[in-house]
Coordinates of C-alpha atoms in Angstrom, one line a residue:
X101 CA -89.2 -56.4 -258.0
X102 CA -85.4 -56.4 -257.5
X103 CA -82.9 -53.9 -258.8
X104 CA -82.2 -55.9 -261.9
X105 CA -85.8 -55.4 -263.0
X106 CA -85.5 -51.6 -262.9
X107 CA -83.1 -51.0 -265.7
X108 CA -85.4 -48.4 -267.4
X109 CA -87.8 -45.7 -266.3
X110 CA -90.6 -47.4 -268.2
X111 CA -90.2 -50.4 -265.9
X112 CA -90.9 -48.4 -262.7
X113 CA -94.0 -49.6 -260.8
X114 CA -96.5 -46.7 -260.7
X115 CA -97.6 -47.9 -257.3
X116 CA -94.2 -47.2 -255.9
X117 CA -94.7 -43.5 -256.8
X118 CA -97.6 -43.0 -254.2
X119 CA -96.2 -41.7 -250.9
X120 CA -97.8 -40.2 -247.8
X121 CA -97.4 -36.5 -247.3
X122 CA -97.1 -36.1 -243.5
X123 CA -98.2 -32.4 -243.7
X124 CA -101.5 -33.1 -245.5
X125 CA -102.2 -36.7 -244.4
X126 CA -102.8 -37.6 -248.1
X127 CA -101.0 -39.8 -250.6
X128 CA -99.3 -38.0 -253.5
X129 CA -97.8 -39.3 -256.8
X130 CA -94.0 -38.9 -256.8
X131 CA -91.1 -40.7 -258.4
X132 CA -89.4 -43.2 -256.2
X133 CA -86.0 -41.8 -255.3
X134 CA -84.5 -45.3 -255.3
X135 CA -85.5 -46.0 -258.9
X136 CA -82.8 -45.9 -261.5
X137 CA -83.2 -43.0 -264.0
X138 CA -82.9 -43.2 -267.7
X139 CA -80.7 -40.8 -269.7
X140 CA -83.8 -38.7 -270.4
X141 CA -84.6 -38.4 -266.8
X142 CA -81.3 -36.7 -266.1
X143 CA -81.9 -33.9 -268.7
X144 CA -82.9 -30.7 -266.9
X145 CA -85.2 -28.2 -268.2
X146 CA -88.7 -26.9 -268.0
X147 CA -90.0 -29.0 -270.9
X148 CA -91.5 -31.8 -268.7
X149 CA -92.2 -31.9 -265.0
X150 CA -90.8 -34.7 -262.9
X151 CA -94.3 -36.1 -262.1
X152 CA -94.9 -36.8 -265.8
X153 CA -91.8 -39.0 -266.2
X154 CA -92.0 -42.7 -266.5
X155 CA -95.6 -42.8 -267.7
X156 CA -97.0 -40.7 -264.8
X157 CA -100.4 -39.2 -265.4
X158 CA -100.5 -35.6 -266.5
X159 CA -102.3 -33.1 -264.2
X160 CA -106.0 -33.0 -264.8
X161 CA -106.1 -36.3 -266.6
X162 CA -105.4 -40.0 -266.0
X163 CA -103.0 -42.0 -267.9
X164 CA -102.5 -45.7 -267.7
X165 CA -98.8 -46.7 -267.6
X166 CA -97.9 -49.6 -269.8
X167 CA -94.7 -51.6 -269.4
X168 CA -93.2 -52.6 -272.8
X169 CA -93.8 -56.2 -273.6
X170 CA -90.8 -58.3 -274.5
X171 CA -91.3 -60.6 -277.4
X172 CA -91.7 -64.3 -276.5
X173 CA -92.3 -64.0 -272.8
X174 CA -95.1 -62.9 -270.5
X175 CA -94.6 -59.8 -268.5
X176 CA -95.3 -60.4 -264.8
X177 CA -97.7 -58.0 -263.1
X178 CA -96.0 -55.1 -261.4
X179 CA -95.4 -55.5 -257.6
X180 CA -96.2 -52.8 -255.2
X181 CA -94.5 -51.7 -252.1
X182 CA -95.9 -52.9 -248.8
X183 CA -98.3 -50.4 -247.4
X184 CA -98.8 -48.6 -250.7
X185 CA -102.3 -48.3 -252.2
X186 CA -103.3 -50.8 -255.0
X187 CA -102.7 -49.9 -258.6
X188 CA -105.8 -48.8 -260.6
X189 CA -107.0 -51.4 -263.0
X190 CA -106.3 -50.8 -266.7
X191 CA -108.9 -48.8 -268.5
X192 CA -110.4 -47.5 -265.2
X193 CA -110.1 -44.1 -263.8
X194 CA -107.7 -44.1 -260.8
X195 CA -108.9 -43.3 -257.3
X196 CA -107.2 -41.3 -254.7
X197 CA -106.0 -43.7 -252.0
X198 CA -108.3 -43.9 -248.9
X199 CA -107.3 -41.7 -246.0
X200 CA -106.1 -43.3 -242.9
X201 CA -108.6 -43.4 -240.0
X202 CA -108.2 -40.3 -237.9
X203 CA -107.7 -40.3 -234.1
X204 CA -111.4 -39.4 -233.5
X205 CA -112.5 -42.6 -235.3
X206 CA -110.1 -44.7 -233.3
X207 CA -111.6 -43.2 -230.1
X208 CA -115.1 -44.0 -231.3
X209 CA -114.2 -47.6 -232.1
X210 CA -112.5 -47.9 -228.7
X211 CA -115.4 -46.4 -226.9
X212 CA -118.0 -48.6 -228.7
X213 CA -116.0 -51.7 -227.8
X214 CA -115.7 -50.5 -224.2
X215 CA -119.5 -49.8 -224.0
X216 CA -120.3 -53.3 -225.3
X217 CA -118.0 -54.7 -222.6
X218 CA -119.7 -52.6 -220.0
X219 CA -123.2 -53.7 -221.1
X220 CA -122.2 -57.3 -220.9
X221 CA -120.6 -56.8 -217.5
X222 CA -123.7 -54.9 -216.3
X223 CA -125.9 -57.8 -217.5
X224 CA -123.7 -60.2 -215.5
X225 CA -123.8 -57.9 -212.5
X226 CA -127.6 -57.7 -212.7
X227 CA -127.8 -61.4 -212.8
X228 CA -125.6 -61.7 -209.8
X229 CA -127.6 -59.1 -207.9
X230 CA -130.8 -60.9 -208.6
X231 CA -129.2 -64.1 -207.3
X232 CA -128.1 -62.1 -204.3
X233 CA -131.7 -60.9 -203.7
X234 CA -133.0 -64.4 -204.1
X235 CA -130.6 -65.4 -201.4
X236 CA -132.1 -62.8 -199.0
X237 CA -135.6 -64.3 -199.3
X238 CA -136.9 -66.5 -196.5
X239 CA -139.9 -68.7 -197.4
X240 CA -142.0 -71.3 -195.6
X241 CA -144.6 -73.8 -196.8
X242 CA -148.2 -72.7 -197.2
X243 CA -149.3 -76.3 -196.4
X244 CA -152.1 -76.2 -198.9
X245 CA -153.9 -73.4 -197.2
X246 CA -153.6 -71.0 -200.1
X247 CA -155.1 -71.0 -203.6
X248 CA -151.7 -71.9 -205.0
X249 CA -150.5 -68.3 -205.6
X250 CA -151.9 -65.1 -207.2
X251 CA -152.7 -65.0 -210.9
X252 CA -152.4 -62.0 -213.2
X253 CA -155.9 -62.4 -214.7
X254 CA -157.8 -62.8 -211.4
X255 CA -158.5 -60.8 -208.2
X256 CA -155.6 -61.0 -205.7
X257 CA -155.8 -61.7 -201.9
X258 CA -152.6 -61.3 -200.0
X259 CA -152.4 -61.9 -196.2
X260 CA -150.1 -59.5 -194.5
X261 CA -149.0 -60.6 -191.0
X262 CA -147.0 -58.4 -188.5
X263 CA -145.7 -60.4 -185.6
X264 CA -144.8 -59.2 -182.1
X265 CA -141.6 -61.3 -182.0
X266 CA -138.5 -59.5 -180.8
X267 CA -136.0 -60.1 -183.6
X268 CA -132.9 -58.0 -184.3
X269 CA -130.9 -55.7 -182.1
X270 CA -132.6 -52.7 -180.5
X271 CA -136.0 -54.3 -180.3
X272 CA -135.9 -55.3 -176.7
X273 CA -138.3 -52.7 -175.6
X274 CA -141.1 -53.7 -178.0
X275 CA -143.7 -56.4 -177.8
X276 CA -144.1 -59.1 -175.2
X277 CA -141.0 -60.5 -173.7
X278 CA -140.4 -64.0 -174.9
X279 CA -143.2 -63.9 -177.4
X280 CA -143.2 -66.8 -180.0
X281 CA -144.4 -64.3 -182.6
X282 CA -148.2 -64.0 -182.6
X283 CA -150.3 -62.5 -185.4
X284 CA -150.2 -59.1 -183.8
X285 CA -151.2 -57.1 -186.9
X286 CA -153.1 -58.9 -189.7
X287 CA -154.4 -57.3 -192.9
X288 CA -156.1 -59.1 -195.8
X289 CA -155.3 -57.1 -198.9
X290 CA -157.8 -57.6 -201.7
X291 CA -156.9 -56.3 -205.2
X292 CA -159.7 -56.3 -207.7
X293 CA -159.5 -58.3 -210.9
X294 CA -159.3 -55.2 -213.1
X295 CA -156.8 -53.6 -210.7
X296 CA -158.8 -50.4 -210.4
X297 CA -159.3 -50.7 -206.6
X298 CA -158.3 -52.6 -203.5
X299 CA -159.4 -53.1 -200.0
X300 CA -157.2 -53.6 -197.0
X301 CA -159.2 -55.4 -194.3
X302 CA -157.6 -55.3 -190.8
X303 CA -158.4 -58.2 -188.5
X304 CA -158.2 -57.3 -184.7
X305 CA -155.8 -59.5 -182.8
X306 CA -158.3 -59.8 -179.9
X307 CA -161.1 -61.0 -182.1
X308 CA -162.6 -64.3 -180.8
X309 CA -162.4 -67.0 -183.5
X310 CA -162.2 -70.7 -184.1
X311 CA -158.8 -71.9 -185.3
X312 CA -159.1 -75.1 -187.4
X313 CA -156.8 -78.1 -187.4
X314 CA -153.7 -77.1 -189.3
X315 CA -151.6 -79.5 -191.4
X316 CA -148.0 -78.1 -190.9
X317 CA -144.6 -78.7 -192.4
X318 CA -141.7 -78.4 -190.0
X319 CA -138.3 -77.0 -190.9
X320 CA -136.9 -80.5 -191.1
X321 CA -139.5 -81.5 -193.6
X322 CA -141.6 -83.6 -191.3
X323 CA -145.4 -83.1 -191.3
X324 CA -147.9 -83.0 -188.5
X325 CA -151.4 -81.7 -187.8
X326 CA -151.7 -79.0 -185.1
X327 CA -154.9 -79.3 -183.2
X328 CA -157.4 -76.5 -183.6
X329 CA -158.9 -74.3 -180.9
X330 CA -162.4 -72.9 -180.3
X331 CA -163.2 -69.4 -179.0
X332 CA -159.7 -68.1 -178.8
X333 CA -158.0 -64.8 -179.8
X334 CA -157.2 -64.5 -183.4
X335 CA -153.5 -63.7 -182.8
X336 CA -152.9 -67.2 -181.4
X337 CA -153.4 -68.5 -184.9
X338 CA -149.6 -67.9 -185.3
X339 CA -146.9 -68.9 -182.9
X340 CA -149.1 -70.5 -180.3
X341 CA -148.6 -74.3 -180.2
X342 CA -145.9 -73.8 -182.9
X343 CA -148.5 -72.7 -185.5
X344 CA -147.1 -71.3 -188.7
X345 CA -148.4 -68.6 -191.1
X346 CA -150.4 -71.3 -193.0
X347 CA -152.5 -71.8 -189.9
X348 CA -153.3 -68.0 -189.9
X349 CA -154.3 -68.4 -193.5
X350 CA -156.7 -71.2 -192.6
X351 CA -158.1 -69.2 -189.8
X352 CA -158.8 -66.2 -192.1
X353 CA -160.6 -68.5 -194.6
X354 CA -162.7 -69.9 -191.8
X355 CA -163.5 -66.4 -190.6
X356 CA -164.2 -64.6 -193.9
X357 CA -164.8 -67.3 -196.5
X358 CA -161.9 -65.9 -198.5
X359 CA -158.9 -68.1 -199.3
X360 CA -155.7 -66.0 -199.5
X361 CA -153.4 -66.5 -202.5
X362 CA -150.2 -65.7 -200.7
X363 CA -148.9 -64.5 -197.3
X364 CA -146.1 -62.2 -196.2
X365 CA -144.9 -62.0 -192.6
X366 CA -143.0 -59.0 -191.2
X367 CA -141.4 -58.4 -187.8
X368 CA -140.4 -55.2 -186.0
X369 CA -137.3 -54.8 -188.2
X370 CA -139.4 -54.6 -191.4
X371 CA -141.0 -51.4 -190.3
X372 CA -137.7 -49.8 -189.5
X373 CA -135.8 -50.9 -192.6
X374 CA -138.6 -50.3 -195.1
X375 CA -139.2 -46.7 -193.9
X376 CA -135.5 -46.0 -193.8
X377 CA -135.2 -47.3 -197.4
X378 CA -137.7 -44.9 -198.8
X379 CA -136.3 -42.0 -196.8
X380 CA -139.1 -41.9 -194.2
X381 CA -142.9 -41.1 -194.5
X382 CA -145.1 -38.2 -193.4
X383 CA -147.8 -38.8 -190.9
X384 CA -150.2 -36.5 -189.0
X385 CA -150.8 -36.3 -185.3
X386 CA -154.0 -34.6 -184.0
X387 CA -152.3 -34.0 -180.6
X388 CA -148.9 -34.3 -178.9
X389 CA -148.0 -37.9 -178.1
X390 CA -145.6 -39.1 -175.4
X391 CA -146.0 -42.8 -174.9
X392 CA -143.3 -44.4 -172.7
X393 CA -144.5 -47.9 -173.6
X394 CA -143.9 -47.5 -177.3
X395 CA -141.2 -44.8 -177.0
X396 CA -143.1 -42.4 -179.2
X397 CA -142.6 -38.8 -178.4
X398 CA -143.9 -36.5 -181.2
X399 CA -145.6 -33.1 -181.4
X400 CA -148.9 -32.3 -182.9
X401 CA -149.1 -31.8 -186.7
X402 CA -147.3 -33.3 -189.7
X403 CA -144.2 -35.4 -188.7
X404 CA -141.6 -37.1 -190.8
X405 CA -140.8 -40.6 -189.3
X406 CA -138.5 -43.5 -190.1
X407 CA -136.7 -46.2 -188.4
X408 CA -137.2 -46.3 -184.6
X409 CA -139.9 -43.5 -184.7
X410 CA -141.8 -45.4 -187.4
X411 CA -141.9 -48.6 -185.3
X412 CA -142.9 -46.6 -182.2
X413 CA -145.7 -45.0 -184.2
X414 CA -147.3 -48.3 -185.3
X415 CA -146.8 -49.9 -181.9
X416 CA -148.3 -47.1 -179.8
X417 CA -151.9 -47.6 -178.5
X418 CA -152.2 -46.2 -175.0
X419 CA -151.8 -42.6 -176.2
X420 CA -154.4 -42.7 -179.0
X421 CA -158.2 -43.2 -179.2
X422 CA -159.5 -45.4 -176.4
X423 CA -156.1 -46.9 -175.7
X424 CA -157.0 -50.3 -177.2
X425 CA -156.1 -52.4 -180.1
X426 CA -158.8 -51.0 -182.4
X427 CA -157.3 -47.5 -181.9
X428 CA -153.8 -48.8 -182.8
X429 CA -155.3 -50.4 -186.0
X430 CA -156.4 -47.0 -187.1
X431 CA -152.9 -45.6 -186.5
X432 CA -151.4 -48.5 -188.5
X433 CA -153.8 -47.8 -191.4
X434 CA -152.7 -44.2 -191.3
X435 CA -149.1 -45.3 -191.4
X436 CA -149.6 -47.7 -194.3
X437 CA -151.5 -45.0 -196.3
X438 CA -148.5 -42.8 -195.8
X439 CA -146.1 -45.6 -196.9
X440 CA -148.2 -46.3 -200.0
X441 CA -148.2 -42.6 -201.0
X442 CA -144.4 -42.5 -200.6
X443 CA -143.9 -45.8 -202.6
X444 CA -146.0 -44.4 -205.4
X445 CA -144.4 -41.0 -205.5
X446 CA -141.9 -39.9 -208.1
X447 CA -139.4 -39.2 -205.3
X448 CA -139.2 -43.0 -204.8
X449 CA -139.9 -44.4 -208.3
X450 CA -137.4 -42.2 -210.0
X451 CA -134.6 -42.9 -207.5
X452 CA -132.5 -46.0 -208.4
X453 CA -130.7 -45.9 -205.0
X454 CA -134.1 -46.0 -203.1
X455 CA -135.4 -48.8 -205.3
X456 CA -132.2 -50.8 -204.6
X457 CA -132.5 -50.1 -200.9
X458 CA -136.2 -51.2 -201.0
X459 CA -135.3 -54.4 -202.8
X460 CA -132.6 -55.2 -200.1
X461 CA -134.9 -54.2 -197.2
X462 CA -137.9 -56.0 -198.5
X463 CA -136.2 -59.3 -199.3
X464 CA -134.4 -59.3 -196.0
X465 CA -137.3 -58.2 -193.8
X466 CA -140.2 -60.4 -195.1
X467 CA -140.9 -64.1 -194.8
X468 CA -143.1 -65.3 -197.7
X469 CA -144.9 -68.4 -198.7
X470 CA -143.2 -70.9 -201.0
X471 CA -145.2 -69.5 -204.0
X472 CA -143.3 -66.2 -203.6
X473 CA -139.8 -67.5 -203.1
X474 CA -138.0 -65.7 -205.9
X475 CA -137.3 -62.1 -206.8
X476 CA -139.1 -62.6 -210.1
X477 CA -142.3 -63.7 -208.5
X478 CA -142.2 -60.8 -206.0
X479 CA -141.5 -58.5 -209.0
X480 CA -144.6 -59.8 -210.8
X481 CA -146.7 -59.2 -207.7
X482 CA -145.3 -55.8 -207.3
X483 CA -146.1 -54.9 -210.9
X484 CA -149.8 -55.9 -210.3
X485 CA -150.0 -53.9 -207.1
X486 CA -148.3 -51.0 -208.8
X487 CA -151.3 -50.6 -211.1
X488 CA -153.4 -49.3 -208.1
X489 CA -154.3 -45.7 -207.6
X490 CA -153.9 -44.9 -203.9
X491 CA -157.2 -43.0 -203.9
X492 CA -159.0 -46.3 -204.6
X493 CA -157.2 -48.3 -201.9
X494 CA -159.6 -48.5 -199.0
X495 CA -158.6 -49.3 -195.4
X496 CA -161.3 -50.9 -193.2
X497 CA -161.6 -53.2 -190.2
X498 CA -163.7 -56.3 -189.6
X499 CA -166.9 -55.0 -187.9
X500 CA -166.8 -56.1 -184.3
X501 CA -168.5 -55.5 -181.0
X502 CA -167.3 -56.0 -177.4
X503 CA -167.5 -59.6 -176.2
X504 CA -170.8 -59.8 -174.3
X505 CA -169.4 -62.7 -172.3
X506 CA -166.9 -60.5 -170.5
X507 CA -167.4 -58.1 -167.6
X508 CA -164.0 -56.5 -168.2
X509 CA -163.9 -55.8 -171.9
X510 CA -160.7 -57.3 -173.3
X511 CA -161.8 -59.1 -176.5
X512 CA -164.3 -58.5 -179.3
X513 CA -166.6 -60.7 -181.4
X514 CA -167.9 -60.4 -185.0
X515 CA -170.7 -57.9 -185.6
X516 CA -173.1 -60.3 -187.2
X517 CA -175.2 -57.5 -188.7
X518 CA -172.4 -56.0 -190.8
X519 CA -169.4 -58.3 -191.0
X520 CA -170.9 -60.8 -193.4
X521 CA -171.7 -58.0 -195.8
X522 CA -168.1 -56.7 -195.7
X523 CA -166.9 -60.3 -196.4
X524 CA -169.3 -60.7 -199.3
X525 CA -168.2 -57.5 -200.9
X526 CA -164.6 -58.7 -200.9
X527 CA -165.5 -62.2 -202.1
X528 CA -167.5 -60.8 -205.0
X529 CA -164.9 -58.2 -205.9
X530 CA -167.1 -55.2 -205.1
X531 CA -165.2 -52.0 -204.6
X532 CA -165.6 -49.8 -201.5
X533 CA -165.0 -46.8 -203.7
X534 CA -166.9 -45.8 -206.8
X535 CA -164.1 -46.3 -209.4
X536 CA -165.5 -48.5 -212.1
X537 CA -166.7 -45.7 -214.3
X538 CA -165.3 -47.3 -217.4
X539 CA -167.8 -50.1 -216.9
X540 CA -170.9 -48.1 -216.5
X541 CA -172.4 -49.1 -219.9
X542 CA -171.7 -52.7 -219.2
X543 CA -173.2 -52.4 -215.7
X544 CA -176.2 -50.7 -217.0
X545 CA -176.8 -53.5 -219.6
X546 CA -176.5 -56.1 -216.8
X547 CA -178.9 -54.2 -214.5
X548 CA -181.4 -54.0 -217.4
X549 CA -181.9 -57.8 -217.3
X550 CA -183.8 -57.4 -214.1
X551 CA -186.1 -54.7 -215.5
X552 CA -189.4 -55.7 -217.2
X553 CA -192.4 -57.9 -216.6
X554 CA -192.2 -60.9 -214.4
X555 CA -194.0 -64.2 -215.1
X556 CA -196.1 -65.8 -212.4
X557 CA -194.2 -68.3 -210.2
X558 CA -196.5 -71.1 -211.5
X559 CA -195.2 -70.4 -215.1
X560 CA -191.5 -70.6 -214.2
X561 CA -189.9 -73.8 -215.6
X562 CA -186.4 -74.5 -214.3
X563 CA -183.9 -77.4 -213.9
X564 CA -181.6 -77.1 -210.9
X565 CA -178.0 -78.3 -210.9
X566 CA -175.5 -78.3 -208.1
X567 CA -172.3 -76.6 -209.4
X568 CA -170.2 -76.2 -206.3
X569 CA -172.7 -75.7 -203.4
X570 CA -172.8 -78.0 -200.4
X571 CA -174.1 -81.5 -201.0
X572 CA -177.9 -81.7 -201.1
X573 CA -178.3 -78.0 -202.0
X574 CA -180.1 -78.7 -205.3
X575 CA -182.8 -80.8 -203.6
X576 CA -183.1 -78.3 -200.8
X577 CA -183.6 -75.4 -203.2
X578 CA -186.1 -77.5 -205.2
X579 CA -188.2 -78.1 -202.2
X580 CA -188.0 -74.5 -201.1
X581 CA -189.1 -73.2 -204.6
X582 CA -192.0 -75.7 -204.8
X583 CA -193.3 -75.6 -201.3
X584 CA -192.7 -71.9 -200.3
X585 CA -192.6 -70.0 -203.6
X586 CA -195.0 -72.0 -205.9
X587 CA -192.4 -72.8 -208.6
X588 CA -194.0 -76.1 -209.3
X589 CA -192.5 -76.7 -212.8
X590 CA -189.0 -77.3 -211.4
X591 CA -186.8 -80.4 -211.1
X592 CA -183.5 -81.6 -209.6
X593 CA -181.0 -82.2 -212.4
X594 CA -178.2 -83.5 -210.2
X595 CA -174.6 -82.3 -210.3
X596 CA -173.3 -79.9 -213.0
X597 CA -170.4 -80.8 -215.3
X598 CA -168.2 -78.1 -213.7
X599 CA -168.2 -76.1 -210.5
X600 CA -168.9 -72.4 -210.4
X601 CA -167.9 -69.7 -208.0
X602 CA -171.2 -67.9 -208.5
X603 CA -174.8 -69.1 -209.1
X604 CA -176.0 -68.6 -212.6
X605 CA -179.4 -68.8 -214.4
X606 CA -179.3 -69.4 -218.2
X607 CA -182.4 -68.7 -220.2
X608 CA -183.6 -68.1 -223.8
X609 CA -184.9 -64.7 -224.9
X610 CA -188.5 -65.8 -224.7
X611 CA -188.0 -66.9 -221.1
X612 CA -186.8 -63.5 -219.8
X613 CA -190.0 -62.8 -217.8
X614 CA -189.5 -66.2 -216.1
X615 CA -185.9 -65.4 -215.4
X616 CA -186.8 -62.1 -213.8
X617 CA -189.4 -63.8 -211.5
X618 CA -186.9 -66.4 -210.3
X619 CA -184.2 -63.7 -209.8
X620 CA -186.6 -61.8 -207.6
X621 CA -187.4 -64.9 -205.6
X622 CA -183.7 -65.9 -205.1
X623 CA -182.1 -62.5 -204.9
X624 CA -180.1 -63.0 -208.0
X625 CA -178.2 -60.1 -209.4
X626 CA -178.3 -59.0 -213.1
X627 CA -174.8 -60.5 -213.6
X628 CA -176.1 -63.9 -212.5
X629 CA -178.6 -63.9 -215.4
X630 CA -177.0 -65.4 -218.5
X631 CA -179.0 -64.9 -221.8
X632 CA -178.5 -68.0 -223.9
X633 CA -180.5 -71.1 -224.8
X634 CA -183.2 -73.2 -223.2
X635 CA -182.9 -76.9 -222.7
X636 CA -185.5 -79.6 -222.6
X637 CA -186.7 -80.9 -219.3
X638 CA -187.8 -84.5 -218.6
X639 CA -191.1 -83.8 -220.4
X640 CA -189.3 -82.4 -223.4
X641 CA -190.4 -78.8 -222.7
X642 CA -188.1 -75.8 -223.0
X643 CA -186.6 -75.0 -219.5
X644 CA -184.2 -72.6 -217.9
X645 CA -181.0 -73.8 -216.2
X646 CA -180.2 -72.8 -212.6
X647 CA -176.7 -73.8 -211.5
X648 CA -175.9 -73.3 -207.8
X649 CA -172.4 -72.1 -207.3
X650 CA -170.1 -71.8 -204.3
X651 CA -171.8 -68.6 -203.2
X652 CA -175.1 -70.5 -202.6
X653 CA -175.5 -70.5 -198.8
X654 CA -178.8 -72.4 -198.2
X655 CA -182.3 -72.6 -199.5
X656 CA -184.3 -69.4 -199.1
X657 CA -181.3 -67.2 -198.4
X658 CA -180.9 -64.3 -200.8
X659 CA -177.9 -64.3 -203.1
X660 CA -177.9 -60.5 -203.6
X661 CA -174.4 -59.1 -203.6
X662 CA -174.0 -55.9 -201.6
X663 CA -172.9 -52.9 -203.7
X664 CA -171.7 -50.7 -200.8
X665 CA -170.3 -51.0 -197.3
X666 CA -172.9 -51.2 -194.5
X667 CA -173.6 -48.1 -192.4
X668 CA -171.1 -47.4 -189.6
X669 CA -168.2 -49.4 -191.0
X670 CA -164.9 -47.6 -190.5
X671 CA -163.1 -46.9 -193.8
X672 CA -160.5 -44.5 -195.2
X673 CA -158.6 -44.2 -198.5
X674 CA -154.9 -44.2 -198.9
X675 CA -154.7 -40.9 -200.8
X676 CA -156.0 -38.9 -197.8
X677 CA -153.9 -37.7 -194.8
X678 CA -155.8 -38.4 -191.6
X679 CA -154.5 -37.2 -188.2
X680 CA -154.2 -39.7 -185.3
X681 CA -156.1 -38.5 -182.2

């Protein structure tokens, strides 16, 4: 409103009377000093305070100022000064103007905005770091030798390969000069389906094996088949004749009957960088060791090792045991136990700097198969392995004996009396440690299927399907049952609709005694017996169904799965500190 509109005190805009008191930080109702005063406003005296002039509200009550209405024209709404609080609506109680935001609130708003920016920036940095780690990973093809990669709902088999190739500076004194990188240290790590236990099976490098033909993808993408070898050292499954890790995978499958899901290859630098990343590990020596070949020079007792000392520790062999490769395997298992304990310790898991160093060291030091070629896949595998309790991680070695064909003992061969049992335990997910206490009730119910009366073999009526066994197995088993065991009411039903890992026998409740008899003949476990329904045979009579799975070896061979390791098999658990001697 201009000056001409302020001819009388009654025309003064009440909003113009609210001013900020800098001492209190609040708005107060005062007369505008620039407003023209009426003759009444100039009269001094105590009769009326200045704050009640021009329609101002009296103290303790609210008054609504009303401008006089000129006849014949509409009175425009009062204007308010820029920055002043709005005028209270007529008929409503006026409000004290809102306080200005204090400095503390401004700081909070600024901090909140900054934190939001930091979080966005951190997310971007995390993405860039993940991309950086992905760039560290070296992967090679598995050439169809694996299962296609581990799965979260199944048992896991990872092949860990340590080569003797001299890579990186400072490794000139280790391994064989000019080595192409043989499978110097090989461990098949089996993690149970329920993640309660694991078995680390060491395979001696000097074990005599047959290496199969190996389809191989070269670095330039070309493919070829590398010819296999018979009766050679296991370590030549890698490096020799340009064989790749996928060939070592095939050799392990040929040897054990177990197909690995994935592989990881480590060189000398991996031991040094990984131990340095976790701040070293504690190992025990049962005696002083000074080995000029491996450069290990440590005193008896507990020792903290990392870097060069850690590599020397896993490389030494002449100063421990009988001075051979089997003695070094025990030393390596002691080292890996110590590393597992350190990785699972709060000292490592609660240290962001150590975890970052581990991520850097692991992605740079390891070569993996193409199924593990990203940090996310490695993370998923790590989470599965992280569920393990170290007391249920058992280290053992393929049972072997000295090669009888050699006068000077340099190589070993399988111990046929105990090696198959060790392989069967791993294939059938049987723990080397008694940890499955949570499944005792279930195990007892399964075992109870074998308890009770057994029908005569002549009363057993069964149809035999081939569900994954070698071709001709159903007919061979039929002939064995009829000719050797007197199970005459049996017939060959051909191939099953789907293949099974394990042989099963399905039966109706009234056939339980027949099922127990057939289980006793074939060596079937309680878990192989599947209570269900009978089917009609070719004569229309109710009959049990026997489906031969991949575990079926040959007619007349028991299918009983071992429940414990054979006597004399070396084994130790990762939670225990054992001293190298």
